[in-house]
C-alpha positions as a printed NumPy array, in Angstrom:
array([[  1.295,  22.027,  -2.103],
       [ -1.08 ,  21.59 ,   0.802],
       [ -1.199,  18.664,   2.242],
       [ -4.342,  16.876,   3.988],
       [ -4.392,  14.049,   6.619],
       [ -6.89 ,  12.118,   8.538],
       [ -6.084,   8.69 ,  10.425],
       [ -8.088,   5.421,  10.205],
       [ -8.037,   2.39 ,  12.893],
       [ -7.644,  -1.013,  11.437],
       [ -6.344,  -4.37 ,  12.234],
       [ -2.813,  -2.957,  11.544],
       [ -2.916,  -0.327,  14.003],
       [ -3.851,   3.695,  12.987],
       [ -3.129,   4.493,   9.134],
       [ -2.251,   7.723,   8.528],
       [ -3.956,   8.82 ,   5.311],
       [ -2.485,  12.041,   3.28 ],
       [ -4.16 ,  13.599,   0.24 ],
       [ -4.4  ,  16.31 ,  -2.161],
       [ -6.595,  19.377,  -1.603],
       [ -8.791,  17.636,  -4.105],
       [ -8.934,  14.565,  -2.132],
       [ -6.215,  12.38 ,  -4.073],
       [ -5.105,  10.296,  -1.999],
       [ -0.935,  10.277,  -1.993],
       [  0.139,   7.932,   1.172],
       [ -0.714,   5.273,   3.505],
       [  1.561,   4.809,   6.622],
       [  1.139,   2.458,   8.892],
       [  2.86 ,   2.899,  12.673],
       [  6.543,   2.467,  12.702],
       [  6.759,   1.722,   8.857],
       [ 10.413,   2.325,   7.348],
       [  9.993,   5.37 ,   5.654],
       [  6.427,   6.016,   6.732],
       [  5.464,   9.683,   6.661],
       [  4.347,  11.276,  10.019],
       [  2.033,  14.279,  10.71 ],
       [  3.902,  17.705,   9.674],
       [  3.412,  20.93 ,  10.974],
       [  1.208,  22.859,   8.474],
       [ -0.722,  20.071,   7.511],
       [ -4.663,  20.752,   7.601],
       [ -6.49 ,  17.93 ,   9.338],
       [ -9.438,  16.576,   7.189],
       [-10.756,  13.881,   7.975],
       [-14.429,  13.996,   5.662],
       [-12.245,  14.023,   2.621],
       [-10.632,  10.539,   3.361],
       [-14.573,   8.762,   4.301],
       [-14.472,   7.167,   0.794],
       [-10.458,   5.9  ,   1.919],
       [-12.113,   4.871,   5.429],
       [-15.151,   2.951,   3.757],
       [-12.829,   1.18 ,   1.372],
       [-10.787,  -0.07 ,   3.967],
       [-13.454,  -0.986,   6.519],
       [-14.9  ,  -3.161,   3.745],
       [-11.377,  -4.72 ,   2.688],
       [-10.653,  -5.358,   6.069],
       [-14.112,  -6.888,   6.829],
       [-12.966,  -9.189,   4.024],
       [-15.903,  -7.826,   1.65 ],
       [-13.772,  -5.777,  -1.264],
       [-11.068,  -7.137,  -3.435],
       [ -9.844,  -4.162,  -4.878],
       [ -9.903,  -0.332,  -4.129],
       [-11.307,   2.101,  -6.134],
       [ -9.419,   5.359,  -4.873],
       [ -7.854,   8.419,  -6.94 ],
       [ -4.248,   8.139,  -5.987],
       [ -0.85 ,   9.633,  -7.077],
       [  2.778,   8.687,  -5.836],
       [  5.58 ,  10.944,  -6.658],
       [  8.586,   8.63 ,  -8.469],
       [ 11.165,   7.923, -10.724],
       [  9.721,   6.529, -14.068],
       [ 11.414,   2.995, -13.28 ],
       [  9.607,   3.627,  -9.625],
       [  6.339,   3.977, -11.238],
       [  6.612,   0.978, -14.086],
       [  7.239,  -1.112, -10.644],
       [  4.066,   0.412,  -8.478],
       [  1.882,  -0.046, -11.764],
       [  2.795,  -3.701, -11.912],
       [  1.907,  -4.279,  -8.322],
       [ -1.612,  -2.792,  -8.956],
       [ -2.277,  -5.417, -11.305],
       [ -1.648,  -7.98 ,  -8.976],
       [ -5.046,  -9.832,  -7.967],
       [ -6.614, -10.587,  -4.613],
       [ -5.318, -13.323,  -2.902],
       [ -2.512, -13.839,  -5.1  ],
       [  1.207, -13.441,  -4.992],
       [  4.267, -12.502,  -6.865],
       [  8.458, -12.231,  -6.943],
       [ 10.54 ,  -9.887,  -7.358],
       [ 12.421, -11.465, -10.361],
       [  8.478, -11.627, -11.916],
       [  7.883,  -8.143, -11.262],
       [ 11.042,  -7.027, -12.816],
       [ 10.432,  -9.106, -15.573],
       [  6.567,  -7.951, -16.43 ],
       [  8.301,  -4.417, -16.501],
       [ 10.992,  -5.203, -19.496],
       [ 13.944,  -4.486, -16.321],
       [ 17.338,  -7.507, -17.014],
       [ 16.822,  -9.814, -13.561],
       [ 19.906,  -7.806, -12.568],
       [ 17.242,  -5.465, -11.511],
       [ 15.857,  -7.702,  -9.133],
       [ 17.553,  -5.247,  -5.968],
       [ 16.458,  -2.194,  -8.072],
       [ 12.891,  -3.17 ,  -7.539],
       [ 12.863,  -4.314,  -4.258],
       [ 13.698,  -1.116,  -3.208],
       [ 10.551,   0.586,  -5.3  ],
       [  8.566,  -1.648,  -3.721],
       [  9.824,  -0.689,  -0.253],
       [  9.69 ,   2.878,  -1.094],
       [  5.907,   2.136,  -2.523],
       [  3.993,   5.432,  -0.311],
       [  0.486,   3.484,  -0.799],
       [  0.801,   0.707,   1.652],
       [ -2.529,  -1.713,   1.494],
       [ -3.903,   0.246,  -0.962],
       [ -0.856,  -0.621,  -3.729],
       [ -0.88 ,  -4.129,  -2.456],
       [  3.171,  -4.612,  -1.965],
       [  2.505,  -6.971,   0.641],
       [  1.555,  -9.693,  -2.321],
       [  5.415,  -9.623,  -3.461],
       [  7.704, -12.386,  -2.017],
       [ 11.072, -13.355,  -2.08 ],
       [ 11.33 , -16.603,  -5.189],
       [ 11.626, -19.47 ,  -2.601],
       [  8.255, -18.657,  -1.305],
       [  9.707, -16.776,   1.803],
       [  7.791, -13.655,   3.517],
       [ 11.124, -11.244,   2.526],
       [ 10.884,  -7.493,   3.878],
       [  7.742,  -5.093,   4.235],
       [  8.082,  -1.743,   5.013],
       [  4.84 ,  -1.895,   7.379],
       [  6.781,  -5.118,   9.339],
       [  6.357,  -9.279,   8.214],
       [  3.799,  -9.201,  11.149],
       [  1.628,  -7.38 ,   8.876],
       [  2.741,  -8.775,   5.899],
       [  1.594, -12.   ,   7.296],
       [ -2.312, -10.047,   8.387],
       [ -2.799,  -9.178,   4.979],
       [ -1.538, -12.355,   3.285],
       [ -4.057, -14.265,   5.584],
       [ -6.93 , -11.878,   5.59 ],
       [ -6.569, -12.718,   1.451],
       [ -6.144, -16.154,   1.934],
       [ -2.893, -16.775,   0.866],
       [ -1.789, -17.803,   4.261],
       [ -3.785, -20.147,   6.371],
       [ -5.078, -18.811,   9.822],
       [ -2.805, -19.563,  12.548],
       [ -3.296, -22.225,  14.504],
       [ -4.952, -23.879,  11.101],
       [ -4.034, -27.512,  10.422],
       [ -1.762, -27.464,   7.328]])
């Protein structure tokens, strides 16, 4: 399948969009994220079929949308998907565990490893809000993108207070 790419600045440094020939949008990378994807050699560069992707962003990152309205498809195991569609339910500005995501999906809390590593292997970053999951004593455990960004998009929601904030 061909695959299209365009890159968008944020605050989390340049995001490297892929989609679809029809403009589904199948990853979001940020630089030096564990098992990011990177620009391959027969890939057509497009960036006017990513402007909706670009607006969205702007606007999330300008603190003005909540949510993201973009066609998207992630290639996955079934178990892999169950945990992706339970992290698109997750609200604005609110978080979640691992033991509760594995629990909305049916999995035994045994399965608590299993879907930490869907969530790490989670191709949408931002987008399929992953950052909202953390570790069941309130700690900032592992993002694929880095905790310095975990902790940019957990403030920008307001989940975190600004640093330097009185607490």
């Amino acid at each position: 399948m061909e695959i299209h790419w365009a890159t968008v600045g944020s605050p989390l440094g340049e995001l490297l969009l892929t989609a679809d020939p029809d403009g589904t949008l199948t990853s979001l990378s940020v630089p030096g994220q564990k098992g990011g994807r990177t620009v391959q050699h027969g890939w057509r560069h497009d960036p006017a079929l990513f402007r909706e992707a670009e607006e969205q962003l702007a606007a999330y990152f300008a603190g003005e949308r909540k949510e993201f309205r973009l066609r998207r498809r992630s290639e996955g195991t079934p178990f892999r998907q169950r945990v992706w569609n339970a992290i698109e339910s997750l609200p604005y500005g609110a978080t979640t565990t691992y033991g509760e995501i594995a629990a909305r999906i049916g999995a035994p809390r045994a399965a608590v490893r299993a879907v930490g590593g869907a969530i790490g292997a989670n191709p949408l970053l931002v987008v399929r809000p992953c950052h909202r999951i953390i570790g069941a004593d309130g700690s900032l455990t592992g993002y694929a993108g880095g905790l310095d960004r975990k902790v940019r998009l957990l403030t920008l929601e307001g989940v975190l207070p600004p640093a330097g904030a009185a607490g």
